[in-house]
mmCIF file of C-alpha atoms and ligand atoms in Angstrom:
data_model
loop_
_atom_site.group_PDB
_atom_site.id
_atom_site.type_symbol
_atom_site.label_atom_id
_atom_site.label_comp_id
_atom_site.label_asym_id
_atom_site.label_seq_id
_atom_site.Cartn_x
_atom_site.Cartn_y
_atom_site.Cartn_z
ATOM 1 C CA MET A 1 1.533 -5.538 18.662
ATOM 2 C CA ILE A 2 -0.696 -5.559 15.622
ATOM 3 C CA ASN A 3 0.642 -5.386 12.111
ATOM 4 C CA LEU A 4 -1.682 -4.567 9.286
ATOM 5 C CA VAL A 5 -1.558 -4.471 5.513
ATOM 6 C CA LEU A 6 -3.966 -2.069 3.867
ATOM 7 C CA PHE A 7 -4.512 -3.192 0.334
ATOM 8 C CA GLY A 8 -6.281 -1.721 -2.665
ATOM 9 C CA PRO A 9 -5.852 -0.080 -6.064
ATOM 10 C CA PRO A 10 -4.754 3.533 -6.578
ATOM 11 C CA GLY A 11 -7.704 5.733 -5.707
ATOM 12 C CA ALA A 12 -9.142 3.161 -3.273
ATOM 13 C CA GLY A 13 -8.799 5.536 -0.317
ATOM 14 C CA LYS A 14 -5.796 3.904 1.357
ATOM 15 C CA GLY A 15 -4.244 7.282 2.199
ATOM 16 C CA THR A 16 -7.430 8.640 3.806
ATOM 17 C CA GLN A 17 -8.040 5.494 5.828
ATOM 18 C CA SER A 18 -4.364 5.154 6.821
ATOM 19 C CA GLU A 19 -4.414 8.597 8.408
ATOM 20 C CA LYS A 20 -7.467 7.742 10.466
ATOM 21 C CA LEU A 21 -6.043 4.371 11.514
ATOM 22 C CA ILE A 22 -2.749 5.901 12.634
ATOM 23 C CA LYS A 23 -4.607 8.415 14.781
ATOM 24 C CA LYS A 24 -6.731 5.757 16.413
ATOM 25 C CA TYR A 25 -4.214 2.931 16.881
ATOM 26 C CA GLY A 26 -0.775 4.602 16.793
ATOM 27 C CA PHE A 27 0.630 2.500 13.971
ATOM 28 C CA VAL A 28 3.987 3.258 12.391
ATOM 29 C CA HIS A 29 2.940 4.007 8.824
ATOM 30 C CA ILE A 30 5.084 2.453 6.120
ATOM 31 C CA SER A 31 4.095 3.616 2.664
ATOM 32 C CA THR A 32 6.537 2.439 0.001
ATOM 33 C CA GLY A 33 5.108 5.066 -2.399
ATOM 34 C CA ASP A 34 5.919 7.851 0.108
ATOM 35 C CA LEU A 35 9.373 6.379 0.727
ATOM 36 C CA PHE A 36 10.158 6.236 -2.993
ATOM 37 C CA ARG A 37 8.884 9.805 -3.424
ATOM 38 C CA TRP A 38 11.138 10.938 -0.573
ATOM 39 C CA HIS A 39 14.148 9.336 -2.264
ATOM 40 C CA THR A 40 13.404 10.832 -5.689
ATOM 41 C CA LYS A 41 12.730 14.264 -4.197
ATOM 42 C CA ASN A 42 16.015 14.198 -2.308
ATOM 43 C CA ASP A 43 17.869 12.738 -5.278
ATOM 44 C CA THR A 44 19.435 9.899 -3.283
ATOM 45 C CA PRO A 45 21.217 7.036 -5.157
ATOM 46 C CA LEU A 46 18.063 4.950 -4.687
ATOM 47 C CA GLY A 47 15.930 7.869 -5.889
ATOM 48 C CA LYS A 48 18.020 8.114 -9.043
ATOM 49 C CA ARG A 49 17.505 4.419 -9.739
ATOM 50 C CA VAL A 50 13.738 4.453 -9.382
ATOM 51 C CA LYS A 51 12.788 7.863 -10.741
ATOM 52 C CA GLU A 52 12.116 6.840 -14.324
ATOM 53 C CA ILE A 53 10.352 3.635 -13.360
ATOM 54 C CA MET A 54 8.044 5.549 -11.041
ATOM 55 C CA ASN A 55 7.409 8.237 -13.605
ATOM 56 C CA SER A 56 6.210 5.595 -16.040
ATOM 57 C CA GLY A 57 3.754 4.284 -13.440
ATOM 58 C CA ALA A 58 5.402 0.847 -13.473
ATOM 59 C CA LEU A 59 6.307 -1.125 -10.359
ATOM 60 C CA VAL A 60 9.832 -0.776 -8.991
ATOM 61 C CA PRO A 61 11.666 -4.171 -9.100
ATOM 62 C CA ASP A 62 11.099 -6.360 -6.037
ATOM 63 C CA GLU A 63 14.763 -6.504 -5.118
ATOM 64 C CA ILE A 64 14.970 -2.717 -4.690
ATOM 65 C CA THR A 65 11.600 -2.406 -2.963
ATOM 66 C CA ILE A 66 12.228 -5.237 -0.509
ATOM 67 C CA ALA A 67 15.677 -3.879 0.442
ATOM 68 C CA MET A 68 14.200 -0.442 1.105
ATOM 69 C CA LEU A 69 11.403 -1.917 3.206
ATOM 70 C CA LYS A 70 13.822 -3.967 5.305
ATOM 71 C CA GLU A 71 15.833 -0.842 6.027
ATOM 72 C CA GLU A 72 12.681 0.938 7.165
ATOM 73 C CA LEU A 73 11.673 -1.920 9.471
ATOM 74 C CA ASP A 74 15.118 -1.989 11.029
ATOM 75 C CA LYS A 75 14.771 1.711 11.819
ATOM 76 C CA ASN A 76 11.710 1.035 13.968
ATOM 77 C CA PRO A 77 12.589 -1.884 16.263
ATOM 78 C CA LYS A 78 10.262 -0.674 18.994
ATOM 79 C CA ALA A 79 7.186 -0.011 16.868
ATOM 80 C CA LYS A 80 3.857 -0.728 18.526
ATOM 81 C CA GLY A 81 2.567 -1.966 15.211
ATOM 82 C CA PHE A 82 3.069 -1.343 11.530
ATOM 83 C CA LEU A 83 0.573 -0.282 8.932
ATOM 84 C CA PHE A 84 1.832 -1.253 5.491
ATOM 85 C CA ASP A 85 0.363 0.840 2.714
ATOM 86 C CA GLY A 86 1.295 0.102 -0.906
ATOM 87 C CA PHE A 87 3.298 -2.955 0.144
ATOM 88 C CA PRO A 88 3.267 -5.851 -0.710
ATOM 89 C CA ARG A 89 2.407 -5.368 -4.380
ATOM 90 C CA THR A 90 3.704 -8.733 -5.594
ATOM 91 C CA VAL A 91 3.794 -12.263 -4.162
ATOM 92 C CA PRO A 92 7.606 -12.202 -3.628
ATOM 93 C CA GLN A 93 7.101 -8.976 -1.638
ATOM 94 C CA ALA A 94 4.392 -10.665 0.455
ATOM 95 C CA GLU A 95 6.724 -13.612 1.121
ATOM 96 C CA ALA A 96 9.585 -11.291 2.057
ATOM 97 C CA LEU A 97 7.330 -9.385 4.444
ATOM 98 C CA ASP A 98 6.275 -12.604 6.180
ATOM 99 C CA LYS A 99 9.910 -13.583 6.553
ATOM 100 C CA PHE A 100 10.918 -10.213 8.036
ATOM 101 C CA MET A 101 8.035 -10.397 10.492
ATOM 102 C CA LYS A 102 8.912 -13.955 11.479
ATOM 103 C CA ASP A 103 12.558 -13.022 11.996
ATOM 104 C CA ASN A 104 11.312 -10.472 14.520
ATOM 105 C CA ASN A 105 9.015 -13.012 16.209
ATOM 106 C CA SER A 106 6.045 -11.195 14.794
ATOM 107 C CA ALA A 107 3.534 -11.569 11.966
ATOM 108 C CA ILE A 108 1.099 -9.781 9.710
ATOM 109 C CA HIS A 109 -2.123 -10.099 11.699
ATOM 110 C CA TYR A 110 -4.578 -8.500 9.327
ATOM 111 C CA VAL A 111 -4.747 -7.860 5.646
ATOM 112 C CA ILE A 112 -7.554 -5.507 4.812
ATOM 113 C CA ALA A 113 -8.417 -5.138 1.163
ATOM 114 C CA LEU A 114 -10.481 -2.130 0.188
ATOM 115 C CA GLU A 115 -12.762 -3.468 -2.476
ATOM 116 C CA VAL A 116 -13.283 -0.945 -5.237
ATOM 117 C CA THR A 117 -13.985 -1.774 -8.857
ATOM 118 C CA GLU A 118 -11.698 -0.745 -11.686
ATOM 119 C CA ALA A 119 -14.506 1.416 -13.111
ATOM 120 C CA GLU A 120 -14.892 3.236 -9.770
ATOM 121 C CA VAL A 121 -11.181 4.007 -9.360
ATOM 122 C CA ARG A 122 -10.972 5.203 -12.953
ATOM 123 C CA ALA A 123 -13.951 7.503 -12.331
ATOM 124 C CA ARG A 124 -12.497 8.813 -9.030
ATOM 125 C CA ILE A 125 -9.115 9.514 -10.568
ATOM 126 C CA ALA A 126 -10.660 11.181 -13.629
ATOM 127 C CA LYS A 127 -12.651 13.426 -11.279
ATOM 128 C CA ARG A 128 -9.608 14.224 -9.129
ATOM 129 C CA ARG A 129 -7.717 15.072 -12.313
ATOM 130 C CA THR A 130 -10.258 17.667 -13.476
ATOM 131 C CA VAL A 131 -10.203 19.271 -10.028
ATOM 132 C CA GLU A 132 -6.412 19.299 -9.866
ATOM 133 C CA ASN A 133 -6.032 20.117 -13.564
ATOM 134 C CA ARG A 134 -3.249 17.630 -14.107
ATOM 135 C CA ALA A 135 -1.265 17.325 -17.333
ATOM 136 C CA ASP A 136 -1.867 14.619 -19.949
ATOM 137 C CA ASP A 137 1.253 12.636 -19.174
ATOM 138 C CA GLU A 138 -0.073 12.362 -15.638
ATOM 139 C CA GLU A 139 -3.150 10.663 -17.064
ATOM 140 C CA GLU A 140 -1.029 8.055 -18.831
ATOM 141 C CA LYS A 141 0.954 7.426 -15.681
ATOM 142 C CA LEU A 142 -2.184 6.914 -13.637
ATOM 143 C CA ASN A 143 -3.577 4.561 -16.243
ATOM 144 C CA LYS A 144 -0.394 2.530 -16.060
ATOM 145 C CA ARG A 145 -0.625 2.385 -12.253
ATOM 146 C CA ILE A 146 -4.200 1.143 -12.387
ATOM 147 C CA THR A 147 -3.268 -1.445 -15.006
ATOM 148 C CA GLU A 148 -0.281 -2.594 -12.895
ATOM 149 C CA TYR A 149 -2.656 -3.126 -9.986
ATOM 150 C CA PHE A 150 -5.295 -5.069 -11.885
ATOM 151 C CA THR A 151 -2.758 -7.221 -13.767
ATOM 152 C CA LYS A 152 -0.011 -7.765 -11.150
ATOM 153 C CA THR A 153 -0.810 -6.652 -7.619
ATOM 154 C CA ILE A 154 -4.229 -8.313 -7.489
ATOM 155 C CA HIS A 155 -2.433 -11.704 -7.390
ATOM 156 C CA VAL A 156 -1.341 -10.952 -3.844
ATOM 157 C CA LEU A 157 -4.946 -11.431 -2.678
ATOM 158 C CA PRO A 158 -5.097 -15.237 -3.196
ATOM 159 C CA TYR A 159 -1.765 -15.505 -1.327
ATOM 160 C CA TYR A 160 -3.392 -14.097 1.812
ATOM 161 C CA GLU A 161 -6.731 -15.738 1.155
ATOM 162 C CA LYS A 162 -5.165 -19.202 1.184
ATOM 163 C CA GLN A 163 -3.720 -18.426 4.602
ATOM 164 C CA LYS A 164 -7.100 -17.163 5.802
ATOM 165 C CA ARG A 165 -5.700 -13.745 6.579
ATOM 166 C CA LEU A 166 -7.698 -11.767 4.054
ATOM 167 C CA ASN A 167 -10.472 -9.414 5.137
ATOM 168 C CA THR A 168 -12.384 -7.535 2.517
ATOM 169 C CA VAL A 169 -14.010 -4.195 3.250
ATOM 170 C CA HIS A 170 -16.340 -2.563 0.775
ATOM 171 C CA GLY A 171 -14.512 0.601 -0.291
ATOM 172 C CA ILE A 172 -17.315 2.569 -1.910
ATOM 173 C CA GLY A 173 -19.505 4.923 0.109
ATOM 174 C CA ASP A 174 -19.148 7.026 3.241
ATOM 175 C CA ILE A 175 -15.540 7.468 4.501
ATOM 176 C CA GLU A 176 -16.583 7.128 8.165
ATOM 177 C CA GLU A 177 -18.564 4.002 7.471
ATOM 178 C CA ILE A 178 -15.648 2.415 5.626
ATOM 179 C CA PHE A 179 -13.383 3.365 8.547
ATOM 180 C CA GLU A 180 -15.763 1.757 11.046
ATOM 181 C CA ASN A 181 -15.788 -1.421 9.013
ATOM 182 C CA ILE A 182 -11.988 -1.517 8.997
ATOM 183 C CA CYS A 183 -11.915 -0.940 12.768
ATOM 184 C CA LYS A 184 -14.374 -3.810 13.255
ATOM 185 C CA VAL A 185 -11.875 -6.144 11.586
ATOM 186 C CA ILE A 186 -9.032 -4.906 13.788
ATOM 187 C CA ASP A 187 -11.077 -5.002 17.007
ATOM 188 C CA GLN A 188 -12.470 -8.484 16.398
ATOM 189 C CA GLN A 189 -9.413 -10.144 18.024
HETATM 190 P P1 ADP B 1 -0.574 4.744 -5.901
HETATM 191 O O1 ADP B 1 -0.886 6.192 -5.694
HETATM 192 O O2 ADP B 1 -0.705 4.303 -7.313
HETATM 193 O O3 ADP B 1 -1.279 3.854 -4.952
HETATM 194 P P2 ADP B 1 1.980 4.784 -4.485
HETATM 195 O O4 ADP B 1 1.981 6.186 -4.052
HETATM 196 O O5 ADP B 1 1.789 3.729 -3.446
HETATM 197 O O6 ADP B 1 0.972 4.548 -5.691
HETATM 198 O O7 ADP B 1 3.356 4.453 -5.262
HETATM 199 C C1 ADP B 1 3.808 5.239 -6.328
HETATM 200 C C2 ADP B 1 4.815 4.453 -7.189
HETATM 201 O O8 ADP B 1 5.892 3.956 -6.368
HETATM 202 C C3 ADP B 1 4.255 3.214 -7.876
HETATM 203 O O9 ADP B 1 3.603 3.518 -9.079
HETATM 204 C C4 ADP B 1 5.527 2.379 -8.072
HETATM 205 O O10 ADP B 1 6.300 2.845 -9.166
HETATM 206 C C5 ADP B 1 6.302 2.660 -6.808
HETATM 207 N N1 ADP B 1 5.991 1.682 -5.737
HETATM 208 C C6 ADP B 1 5.395 1.951 -4.545
HETATM 209 N N2 ADP B 1 5.300 0.842 -3.804
HETATM 210 C C7 ADP B 1 5.813 -0.177 -4.544
HETATM 211 C C8 ADP B 1 5.980 -1.575 -4.336
HETATM 212 N N3 ADP B 1 5.585 -2.159 -3.209
HETATM 213 N N4 ADP B 1 6.547 -2.312 -5.326
HETATM 214 C C9 ADP B 1 6.962 -1.745 -6.454
HETATM 215 N N5 ADP B 1 6.822 -0.431 -6.727
HETATM 216 C C10 ADP B 1 6.262 0.356 -5.787
#
């Protein structure tokens, strides 16, 4: 069983690469962003709590996020392997994830960080916005998400680096080539 964290800023291509990885390796995909969107769309009690926070582009508090993640893990006791996408976004989340894995006699085997500069993600998102013709408030929200990544989430990288679990893959260029480079990391075992 291989468990993987795919890490990177908004617009880094995590969604695109996740899809390809799931197809190839059969991971159970756990995207905290998707889970939160499901809750807000279905207006669950959790959805009601996080809706405004998400709309502002800010991070949902760790306590809520970690509880939701634990629930999701417990739903999949027989998973062949997990691909975590959008989690962990803070050091306490990374610590909680390690604990959950350990409690299940497992571990996070690979952390793959898609390396994309802030300028590149801003350019990609600006381009996507003109194509999709998004509203102005959407622009503010995206800016906030990028800022949250480069001020808060980036601190998760040294956590994994210290434990020698961090693998960096250059995230700019051909999608297939980036995918191959991710697969090389996974297949190196
Ligand atoms: P992005 O498209 O910016 O990568 P996601 O789709 O992963 O974002 O998540 C959307 C929103 O959900 C985030 O802006 C945040 O409010 C919330 N969220 C998702 N994952 C987490 C997390 N691990 N910790 C805190 N908040 C989260």
